Coordinates of C-alpha atoms in Angstrom, one line a residue:
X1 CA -112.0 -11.8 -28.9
X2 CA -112.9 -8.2 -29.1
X3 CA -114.4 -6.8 -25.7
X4 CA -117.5 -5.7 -26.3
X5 CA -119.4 -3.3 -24.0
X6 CA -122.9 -3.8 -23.0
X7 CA -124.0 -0.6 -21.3
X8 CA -124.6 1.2 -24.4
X9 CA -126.8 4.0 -22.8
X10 CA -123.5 5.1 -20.4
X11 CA -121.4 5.0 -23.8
X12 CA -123.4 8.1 -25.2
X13 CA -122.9 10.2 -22.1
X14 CA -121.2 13.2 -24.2
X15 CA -124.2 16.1 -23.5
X16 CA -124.0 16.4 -27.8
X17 CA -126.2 13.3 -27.9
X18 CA -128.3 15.0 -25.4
X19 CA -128.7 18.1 -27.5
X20 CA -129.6 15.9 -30.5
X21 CA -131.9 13.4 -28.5
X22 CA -134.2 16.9 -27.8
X23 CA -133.2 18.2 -31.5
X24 CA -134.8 15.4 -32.5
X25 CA -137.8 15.2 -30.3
X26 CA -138.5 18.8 -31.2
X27 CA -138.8 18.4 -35.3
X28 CA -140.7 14.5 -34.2
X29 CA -138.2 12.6 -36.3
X30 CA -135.6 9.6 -35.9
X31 CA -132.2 9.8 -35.4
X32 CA -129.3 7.8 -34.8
X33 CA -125.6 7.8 -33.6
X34 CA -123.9 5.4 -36.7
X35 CA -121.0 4.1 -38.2
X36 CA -117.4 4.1 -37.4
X37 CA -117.9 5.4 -33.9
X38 CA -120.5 3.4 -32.7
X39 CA -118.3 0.2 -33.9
X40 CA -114.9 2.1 -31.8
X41 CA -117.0 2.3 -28.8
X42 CA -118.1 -1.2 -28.7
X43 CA -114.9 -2.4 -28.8
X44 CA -113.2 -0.3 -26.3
X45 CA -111.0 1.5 -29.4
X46 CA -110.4 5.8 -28.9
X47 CA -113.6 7.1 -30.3
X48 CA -112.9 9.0 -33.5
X49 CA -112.9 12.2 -33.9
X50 CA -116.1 12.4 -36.1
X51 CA -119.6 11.4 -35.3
X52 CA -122.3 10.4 -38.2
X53 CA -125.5 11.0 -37.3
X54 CA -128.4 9.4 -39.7
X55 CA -131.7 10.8 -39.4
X56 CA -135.0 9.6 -40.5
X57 CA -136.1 13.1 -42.7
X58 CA -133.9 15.7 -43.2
X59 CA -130.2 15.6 -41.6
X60 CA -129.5 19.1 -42.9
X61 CA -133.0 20.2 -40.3
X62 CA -131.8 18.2 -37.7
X63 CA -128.3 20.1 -37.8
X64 CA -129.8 23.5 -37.8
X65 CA -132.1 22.3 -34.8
X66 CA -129.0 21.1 -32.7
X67 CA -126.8 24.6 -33.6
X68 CA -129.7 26.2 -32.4
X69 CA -130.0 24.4 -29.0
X70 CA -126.1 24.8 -28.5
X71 CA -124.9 27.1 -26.6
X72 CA -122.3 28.7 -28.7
X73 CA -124.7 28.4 -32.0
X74 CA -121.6 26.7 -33.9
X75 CA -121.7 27.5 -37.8
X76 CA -122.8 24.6 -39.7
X77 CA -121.5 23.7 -43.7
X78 CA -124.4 22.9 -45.6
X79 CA -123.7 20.0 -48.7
X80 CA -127.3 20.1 -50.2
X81 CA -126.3 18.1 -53.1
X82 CA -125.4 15.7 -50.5
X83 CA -128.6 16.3 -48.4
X84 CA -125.6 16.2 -45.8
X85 CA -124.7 18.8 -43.1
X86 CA -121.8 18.7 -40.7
X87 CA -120.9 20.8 -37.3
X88 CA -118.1 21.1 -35.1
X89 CA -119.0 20.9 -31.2
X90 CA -115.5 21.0 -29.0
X91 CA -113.4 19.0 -30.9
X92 CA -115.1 16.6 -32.6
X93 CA -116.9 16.9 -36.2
X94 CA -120.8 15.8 -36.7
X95 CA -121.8 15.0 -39.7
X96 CA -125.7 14.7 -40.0
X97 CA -127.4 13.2 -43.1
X98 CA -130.8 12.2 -44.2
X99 CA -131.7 8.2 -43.8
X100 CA -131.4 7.2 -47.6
X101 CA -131.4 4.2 -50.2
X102 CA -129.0 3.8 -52.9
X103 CA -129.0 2.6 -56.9
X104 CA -125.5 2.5 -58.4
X105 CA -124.4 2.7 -62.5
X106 CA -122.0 0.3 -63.6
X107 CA -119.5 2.9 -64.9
X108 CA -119.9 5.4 -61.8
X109 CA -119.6 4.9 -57.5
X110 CA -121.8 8.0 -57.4
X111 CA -125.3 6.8 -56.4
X112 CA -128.7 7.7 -57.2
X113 CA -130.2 8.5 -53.6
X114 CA -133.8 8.4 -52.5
X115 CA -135.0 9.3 -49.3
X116 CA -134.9 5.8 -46.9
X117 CA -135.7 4.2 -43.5
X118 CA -133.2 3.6 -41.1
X119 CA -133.2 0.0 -43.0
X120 CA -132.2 1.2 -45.9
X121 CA -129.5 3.6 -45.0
X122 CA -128.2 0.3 -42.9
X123 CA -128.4 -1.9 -46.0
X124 CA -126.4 0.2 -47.9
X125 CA -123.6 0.4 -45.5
X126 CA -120.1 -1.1 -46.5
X127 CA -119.6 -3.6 -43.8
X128 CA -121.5 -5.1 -41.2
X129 CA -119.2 -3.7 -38.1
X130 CA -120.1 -0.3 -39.5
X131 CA -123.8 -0.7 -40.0
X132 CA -124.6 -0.4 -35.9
X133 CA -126.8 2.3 -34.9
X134 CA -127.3 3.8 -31.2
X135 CA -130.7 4.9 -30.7
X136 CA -131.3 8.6 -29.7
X137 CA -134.7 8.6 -29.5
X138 CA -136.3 9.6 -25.9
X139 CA -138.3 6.4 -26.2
X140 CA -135.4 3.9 -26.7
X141 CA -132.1 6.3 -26.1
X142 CA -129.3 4.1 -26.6
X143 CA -131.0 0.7 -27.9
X144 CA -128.4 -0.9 -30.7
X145 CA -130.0 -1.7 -34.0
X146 CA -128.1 -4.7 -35.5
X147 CA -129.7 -5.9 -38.8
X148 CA -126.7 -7.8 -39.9
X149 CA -125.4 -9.5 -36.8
X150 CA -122.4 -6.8 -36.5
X151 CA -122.2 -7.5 -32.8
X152 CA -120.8 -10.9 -33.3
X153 CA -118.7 -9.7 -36.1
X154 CA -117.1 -7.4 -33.7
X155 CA -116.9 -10.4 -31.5
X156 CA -115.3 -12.3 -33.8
X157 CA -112.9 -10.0 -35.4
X158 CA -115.0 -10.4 -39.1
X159 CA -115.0 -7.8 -42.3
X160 CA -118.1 -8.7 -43.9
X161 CA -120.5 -7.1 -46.4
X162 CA -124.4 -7.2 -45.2
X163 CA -125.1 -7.7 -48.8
X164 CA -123.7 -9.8 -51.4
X165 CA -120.3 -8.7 -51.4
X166 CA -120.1 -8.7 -55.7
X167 CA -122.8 -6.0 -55.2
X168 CA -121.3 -4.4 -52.1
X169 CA -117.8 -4.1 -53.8
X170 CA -119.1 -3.7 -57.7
X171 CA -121.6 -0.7 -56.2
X172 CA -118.8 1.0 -55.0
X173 CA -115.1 -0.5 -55.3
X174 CA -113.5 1.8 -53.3
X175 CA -115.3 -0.7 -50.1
X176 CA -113.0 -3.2 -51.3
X177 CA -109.6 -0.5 -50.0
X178 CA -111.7 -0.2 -46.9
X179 CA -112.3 -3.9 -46.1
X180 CA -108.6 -4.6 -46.2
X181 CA -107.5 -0.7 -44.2
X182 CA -110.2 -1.9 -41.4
X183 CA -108.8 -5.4 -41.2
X184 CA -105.3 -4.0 -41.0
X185 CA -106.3 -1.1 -38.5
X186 CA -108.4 -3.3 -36.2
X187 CA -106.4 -6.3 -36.6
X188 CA -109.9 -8.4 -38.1
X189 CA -109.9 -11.0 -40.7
X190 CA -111.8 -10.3 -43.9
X191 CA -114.6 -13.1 -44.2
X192 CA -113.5 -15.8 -46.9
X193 CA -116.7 -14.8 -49.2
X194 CA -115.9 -10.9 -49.2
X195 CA -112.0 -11.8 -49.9
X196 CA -113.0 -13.9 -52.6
X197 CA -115.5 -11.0 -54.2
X198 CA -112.6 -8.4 -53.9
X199 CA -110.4 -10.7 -56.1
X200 CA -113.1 -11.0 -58.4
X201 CA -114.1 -7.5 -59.0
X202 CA -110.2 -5.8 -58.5
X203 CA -110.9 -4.2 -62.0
X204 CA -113.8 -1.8 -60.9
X205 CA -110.8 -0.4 -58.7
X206 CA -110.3 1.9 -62.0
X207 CA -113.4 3.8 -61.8
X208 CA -112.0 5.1 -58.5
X209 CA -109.9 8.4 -58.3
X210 CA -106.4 8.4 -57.9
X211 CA -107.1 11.0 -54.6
X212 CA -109.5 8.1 -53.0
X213 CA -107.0 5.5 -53.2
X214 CA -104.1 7.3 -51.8
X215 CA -106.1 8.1 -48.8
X216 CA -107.0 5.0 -48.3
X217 CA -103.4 3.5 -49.0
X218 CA -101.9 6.4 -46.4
X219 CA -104.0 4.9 -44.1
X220 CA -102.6 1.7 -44.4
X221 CA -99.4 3.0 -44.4
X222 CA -100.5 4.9 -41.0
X223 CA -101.3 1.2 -39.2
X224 CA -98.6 -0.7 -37.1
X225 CA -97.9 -3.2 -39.5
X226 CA -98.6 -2.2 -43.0
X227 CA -97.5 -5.4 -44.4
X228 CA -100.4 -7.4 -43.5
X229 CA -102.5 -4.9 -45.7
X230 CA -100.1 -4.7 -48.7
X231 CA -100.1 -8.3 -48.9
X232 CA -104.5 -8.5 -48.5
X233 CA -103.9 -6.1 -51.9
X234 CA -101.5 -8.8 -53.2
X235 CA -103.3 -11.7 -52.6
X236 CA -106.3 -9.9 -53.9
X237 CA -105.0 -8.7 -57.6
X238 CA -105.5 -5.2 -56.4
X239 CA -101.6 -4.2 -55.9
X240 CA -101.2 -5.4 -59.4
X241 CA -103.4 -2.6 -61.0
X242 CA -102.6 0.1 -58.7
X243 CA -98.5 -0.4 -57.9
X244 CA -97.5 -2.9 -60.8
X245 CA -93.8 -1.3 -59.7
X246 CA -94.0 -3.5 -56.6
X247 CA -95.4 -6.7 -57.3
X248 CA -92.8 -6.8 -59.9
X249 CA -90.8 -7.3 -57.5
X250 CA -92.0 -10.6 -56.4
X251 CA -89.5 -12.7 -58.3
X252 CA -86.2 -14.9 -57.5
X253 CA -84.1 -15.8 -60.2
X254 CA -81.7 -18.6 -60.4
X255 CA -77.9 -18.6 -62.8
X256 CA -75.4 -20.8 -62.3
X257 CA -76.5 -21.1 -58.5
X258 CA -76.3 -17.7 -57.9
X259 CA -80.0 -16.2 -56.7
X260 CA -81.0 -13.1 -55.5
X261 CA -83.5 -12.0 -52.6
X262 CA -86.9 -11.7 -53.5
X263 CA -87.1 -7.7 -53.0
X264 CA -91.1 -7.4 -52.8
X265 CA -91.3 -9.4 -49.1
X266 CA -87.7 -7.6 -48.6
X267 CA -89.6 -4.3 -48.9
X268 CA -92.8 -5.1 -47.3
X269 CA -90.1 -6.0 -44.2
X270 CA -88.5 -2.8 -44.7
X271 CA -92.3 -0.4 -44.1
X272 CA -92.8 -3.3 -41.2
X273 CA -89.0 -2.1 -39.6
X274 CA -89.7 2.0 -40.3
X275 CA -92.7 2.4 -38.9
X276 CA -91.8 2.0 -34.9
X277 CA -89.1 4.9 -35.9
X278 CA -91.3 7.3 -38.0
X279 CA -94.9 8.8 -38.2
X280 CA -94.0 10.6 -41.2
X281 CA -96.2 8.6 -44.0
X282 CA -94.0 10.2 -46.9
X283 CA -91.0 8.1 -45.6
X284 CA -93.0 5.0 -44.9
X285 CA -94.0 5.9 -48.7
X286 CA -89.8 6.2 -49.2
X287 CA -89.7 2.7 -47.8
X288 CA -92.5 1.7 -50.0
X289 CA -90.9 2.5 -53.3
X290 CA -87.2 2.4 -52.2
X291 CA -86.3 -0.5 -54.6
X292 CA -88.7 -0.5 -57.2
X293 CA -86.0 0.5 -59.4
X294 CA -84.4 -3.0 -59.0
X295 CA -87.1 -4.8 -61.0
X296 CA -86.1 -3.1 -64.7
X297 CA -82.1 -2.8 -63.7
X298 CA -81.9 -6.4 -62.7
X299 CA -78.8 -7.4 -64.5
X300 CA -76.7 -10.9 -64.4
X301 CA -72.7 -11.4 -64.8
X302 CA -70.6 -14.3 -64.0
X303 CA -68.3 -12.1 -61.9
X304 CA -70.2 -10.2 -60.0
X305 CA -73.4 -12.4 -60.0
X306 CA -76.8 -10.4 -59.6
X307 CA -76.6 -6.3 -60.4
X308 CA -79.2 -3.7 -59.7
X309 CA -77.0 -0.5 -61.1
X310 CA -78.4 2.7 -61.0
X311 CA -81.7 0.9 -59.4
X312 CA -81.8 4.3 -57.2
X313 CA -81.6 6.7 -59.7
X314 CA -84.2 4.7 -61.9
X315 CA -86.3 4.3 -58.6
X316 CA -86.4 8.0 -58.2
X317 CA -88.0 8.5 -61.6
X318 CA -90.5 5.7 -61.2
X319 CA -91.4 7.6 -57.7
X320 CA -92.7 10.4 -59.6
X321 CA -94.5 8.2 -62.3
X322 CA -96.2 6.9 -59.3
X323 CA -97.2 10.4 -58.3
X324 CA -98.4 11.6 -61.1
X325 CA -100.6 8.3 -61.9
X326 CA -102.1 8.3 -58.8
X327 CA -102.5 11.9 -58.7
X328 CA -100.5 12.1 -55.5
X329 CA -99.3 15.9 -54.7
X330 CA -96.2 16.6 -57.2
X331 CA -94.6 19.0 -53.9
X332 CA -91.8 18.9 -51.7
X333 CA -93.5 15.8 -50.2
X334 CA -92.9 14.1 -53.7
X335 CA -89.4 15.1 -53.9
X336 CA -88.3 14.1 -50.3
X337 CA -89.6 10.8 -51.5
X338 CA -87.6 10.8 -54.8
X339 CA -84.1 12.3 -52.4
X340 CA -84.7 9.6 -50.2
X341 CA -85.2 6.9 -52.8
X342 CA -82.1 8.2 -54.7
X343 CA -80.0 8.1 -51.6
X344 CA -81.3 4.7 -49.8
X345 CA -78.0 2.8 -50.2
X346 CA -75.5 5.6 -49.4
X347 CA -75.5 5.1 -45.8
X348 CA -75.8 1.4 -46.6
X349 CA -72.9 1.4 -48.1
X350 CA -71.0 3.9 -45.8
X351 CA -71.9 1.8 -43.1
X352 CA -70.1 -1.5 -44.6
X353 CA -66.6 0.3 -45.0
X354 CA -64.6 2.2 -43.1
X355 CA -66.7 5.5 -42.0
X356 CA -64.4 8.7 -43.5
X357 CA -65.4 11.8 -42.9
X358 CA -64.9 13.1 -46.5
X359 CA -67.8 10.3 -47.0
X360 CA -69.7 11.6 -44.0
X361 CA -69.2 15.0 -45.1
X362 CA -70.7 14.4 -48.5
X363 CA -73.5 12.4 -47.2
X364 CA -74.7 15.3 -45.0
X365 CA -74.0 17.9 -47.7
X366 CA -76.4 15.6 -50.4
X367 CA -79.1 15.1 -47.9
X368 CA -79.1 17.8 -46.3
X369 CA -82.6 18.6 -43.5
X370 CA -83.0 15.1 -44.1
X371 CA -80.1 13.1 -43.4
X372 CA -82.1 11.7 -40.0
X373 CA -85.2 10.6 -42.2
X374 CA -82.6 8.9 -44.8
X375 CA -80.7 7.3 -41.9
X376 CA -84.0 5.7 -40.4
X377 CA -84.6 4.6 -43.9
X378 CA -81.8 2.8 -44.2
X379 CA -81.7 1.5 -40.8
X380 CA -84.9 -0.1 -41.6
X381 CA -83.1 -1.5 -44.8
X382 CA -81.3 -3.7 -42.5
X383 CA -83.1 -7.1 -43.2
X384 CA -80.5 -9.9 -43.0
X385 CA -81.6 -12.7 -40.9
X386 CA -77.8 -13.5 -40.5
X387 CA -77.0 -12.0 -36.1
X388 CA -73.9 -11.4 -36.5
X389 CA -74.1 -9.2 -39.9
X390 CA -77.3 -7.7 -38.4
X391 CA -75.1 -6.3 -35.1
X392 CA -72.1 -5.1 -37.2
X393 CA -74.1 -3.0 -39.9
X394 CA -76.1 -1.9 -36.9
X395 CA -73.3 -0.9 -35.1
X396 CA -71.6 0.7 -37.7
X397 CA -75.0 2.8 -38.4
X398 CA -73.8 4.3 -35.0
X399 CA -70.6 4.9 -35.9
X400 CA -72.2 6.9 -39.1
X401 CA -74.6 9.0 -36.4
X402 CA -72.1 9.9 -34.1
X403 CA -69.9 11.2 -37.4
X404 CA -73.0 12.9 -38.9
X405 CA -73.1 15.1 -35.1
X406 CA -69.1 15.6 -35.2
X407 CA -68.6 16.8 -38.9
X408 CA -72.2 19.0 -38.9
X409 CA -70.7 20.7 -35.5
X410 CA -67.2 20.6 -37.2
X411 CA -67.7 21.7 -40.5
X412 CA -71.6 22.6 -40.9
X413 CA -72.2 21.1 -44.3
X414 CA -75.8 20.7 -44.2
X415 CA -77.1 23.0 -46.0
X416 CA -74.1 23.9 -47.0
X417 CA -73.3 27.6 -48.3
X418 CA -70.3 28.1 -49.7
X419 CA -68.0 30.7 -47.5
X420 CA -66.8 32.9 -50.1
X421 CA -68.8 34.0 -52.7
X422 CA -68.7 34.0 -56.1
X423 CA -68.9 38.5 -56.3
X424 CA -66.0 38.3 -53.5
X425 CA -64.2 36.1 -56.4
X426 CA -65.0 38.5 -58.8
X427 CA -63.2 41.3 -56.7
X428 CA -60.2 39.0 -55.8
X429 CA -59.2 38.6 -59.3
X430 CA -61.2 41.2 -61.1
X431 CA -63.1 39.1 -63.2
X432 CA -66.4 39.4 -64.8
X433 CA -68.9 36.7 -64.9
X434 CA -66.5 33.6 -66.2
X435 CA -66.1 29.9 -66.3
X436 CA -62.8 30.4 -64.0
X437 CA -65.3 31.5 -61.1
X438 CA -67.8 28.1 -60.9
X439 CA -64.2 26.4 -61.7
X440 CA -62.9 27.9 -58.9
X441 CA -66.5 27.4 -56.3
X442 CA -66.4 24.1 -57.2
X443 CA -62.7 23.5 -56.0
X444 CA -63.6 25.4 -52.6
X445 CA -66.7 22.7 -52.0
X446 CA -64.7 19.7 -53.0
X447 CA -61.9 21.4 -50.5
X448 CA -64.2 21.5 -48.0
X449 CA -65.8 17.7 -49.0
X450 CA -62.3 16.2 -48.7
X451 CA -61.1 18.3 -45.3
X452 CA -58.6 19.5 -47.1
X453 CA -60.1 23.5 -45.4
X454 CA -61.9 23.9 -42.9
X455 CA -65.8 25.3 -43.8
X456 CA -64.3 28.9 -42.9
X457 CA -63.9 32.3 -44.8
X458 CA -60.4 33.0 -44.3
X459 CA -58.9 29.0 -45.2
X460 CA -61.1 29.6 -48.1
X461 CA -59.7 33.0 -49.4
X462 CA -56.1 31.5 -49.5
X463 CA -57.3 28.5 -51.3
X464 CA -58.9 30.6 -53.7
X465 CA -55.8 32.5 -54.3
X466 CA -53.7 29.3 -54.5
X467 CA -56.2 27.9 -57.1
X468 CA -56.3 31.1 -58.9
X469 CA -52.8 31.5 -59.6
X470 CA -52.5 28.0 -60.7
X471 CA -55.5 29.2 -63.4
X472 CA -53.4 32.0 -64.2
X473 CA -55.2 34.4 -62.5
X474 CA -53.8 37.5 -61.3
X475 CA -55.1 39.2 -57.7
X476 CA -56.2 42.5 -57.7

């Protein structure tokens, strides 16, 4: 069970509750402390960052009183289409809005909003956890308003609508992301009724922005265990309509006794394995979509059994399908995701043979700032349940490390420049712009690639003039 705390007066001792308690006296209205940190501070979790405060009239007033009272007068961002106001005391955000009642239209989860009791603005809150209030009224400072039982839910670890959830989630669909984020971030079941109404209305997800649905999925993706999420949104229908790429992956196939893995849980495992090594929620996307290309290149031979070729290079398009569709930013972040798909099973593979540096070197050179995040990746790839495999191609990933440190200190590849230039070509020979020159850069890199040079300006000048010659070039 969830440890609740009683003493909910000594939970609001921050002196901005104080402010708006006389705010709120002054202008003789209601207000309350709700929401998301009202639920954190009954269960002991680090209070967010952000405060909502719901008052009974006009929010927008009620944040112009407390600015006033403060000492430093912060600057407050009016949203009057909203009726919404929001301030910034220390280091936490208040957002202050007017007590308010909802009507929804089918096609649209923007409401039509009247003015409301406290009731009201309760009612149409998403889940019951998050429809507590705190009092901060001189009269009854720090009572708890629970219209919905919320308390016990929080006691019982329970996401559950305080509505009928086919409203709750039809009204606004984005609630059913949320139900299944909250029960992966706080570790809570979601209540049987409210898992079934999710599956029922996983269409409505389409009325939702791309934008709204990648926050909430990044906020999986941000939780300890992201699997438990990703497989609510299986269970649910809703994976189906927003990654189709990955439940496609949820199939085993059987030919003359030869099966493959079934690469959906495989991946699921594979976020589960990254996330103790990385914060970075663009390579816990990476391990997301690292093998979606395997679904469409699934290929099967009698000597070589199951195929996925090219499944990387396929994967790496699909990555920026994704992006696109889910209007997901089409930056560097996108393409660090589409490099680290691309490259997932180089170091895989590196690490099953003998480690060369020629391989290392190219590795390093192809990866470049991100060789690390593509060796975590593929770390993380490691899923065999056999020990004995699992400590050699873990072991061997050191052996690939320690060469990554030696040839980068060695030969400094990453990032590779080359160290003569194409102009100093030029001069050597006395060329102008030609096909010889990029014939003749190219054979320096691959020089360097194979260790045949070191990565240095003078080994590379007599290569060049070697290679020349043997082009027929003459040195000036």
């Amino acid at each position: 069970m969830a440890t609740i705390k009683i003493n909910y007066i000594e939970a609001l001792n921050n002196k901005i509750f104080e402010i708006i308690s006389k705010a709120t006296q002054e202008l003789n209205v209601e207000s309350y402390v709700i929401g998301g940190f009202v639920r954190d501070l009954l269960i002991g979790r680090d209070a967010k960052k952000d405060i909502d405060i719901v008052a009974v009239g006009s929010g927008i007033e009620l944040a112009l009183k407390v600015s006033e009272l403060l000492p430093n007068k912060p600057k407050i961002q009016v949203f009057k289409t909203y009726g919404t106001a929001m301030l910034r005391f220390e280091d936490t955000e208040i957002e202050f809005v007017g007590a308010r009642k909802e009507s929804y239209n089918f096609e649209s989860r923007n409401p039509v909003v009247e003015n409301g009791t406290l009731e009201d603005d309760q009612n149409r809150r998403d889940f019951t956890i998050n429809a507590l209030a705190l009092s901060l009224n001189t009269a009854n400072f720090g009572a708890l308003s629970d219209p919905f039982n919320g308390l016990e839910d929080l006691k019982n670890k329970i996401i559950k609508t305080p509505l009928d959830p086919d409203i709750t989630f039809s009204d606004d669909p984005l609630r059913m992301l949320r139900a299944i984020r909250f029960a992966n971030q706080l570790n809570f079941e979601i209540e049987e009724k409210s898992l079934q109404s999710i599956t029922k209305n996983a269409s409505r997800i389409s009325i939702i922005s791309g934008e709204r649905i990648v926050d909430e999925l990044n906020k999986i993706l941000a939780t300890d265990k992201p699997s438990i999420g990703f497989l609510l949104l299986f269970q649910t229908g809703l994976l189906e309509i927003l990654l189709p790429e990955l439940t496609a992956l949820n199939q085993v196939e059987e030919i003359e006794g030869h099966t493959h893995k079934n690469n959906f849980y495989h991946t699921l495992e594979v976020v589960d394995n990254i996330c103790p090594n990385t914060d970075d929620v663009w390579l816990r996307w990476s391990a997301l979509l690292h093998d979606i290309g395997k679904a469409p290149t699934k290929r099967f031979n009698k000597k070589q059994g199951w195929t996925f070729h090219g499944h990387e290079f396929l994967g790496s398009k699909m990555a920026k399908k994704i992006f696109e569709r889910l209007h997901m930013p089409l930056n560097h972040k996108m393409k660090f995701v589409q490099k680290m798909v691309m490259m997932s099973s180089r170091p895989i593979v590196l690490s099953q043979d003998l480690v060369t540096d020629s391989a290392v070197r190219r590795l390093v050179f192809d990866a470049g700032e991100d060789v690390e995040s593509l060796m975590t990746l593929c770390e993380a790839d490691i899923t065999t349940k056999n020990p004995n495999k699992f400590k050699k191609y873990h072991n061997n990933f050191e052996i690939v490390r320690k060469k990554i440190v030696e040839v980068e200190e060695r030969d400094h590849v990453r990032n590779f420049q080359p160290p003569i230039s194409g102009e100093e070509i030029m001069e050597i020979f006395n060329l102008k712009p030609s096909r010889e020159i990029g014939i003749l850069k190219e054979a320096v890199k691959e020089a360097i690639m194979e260790g045949e040079i070191p990565n240095e300006y003078l080994a590379a000048f007599d290569f060049v003039l070697k290679r020349g010659e043997k082009l027929g070039l003459q040195k000036n």
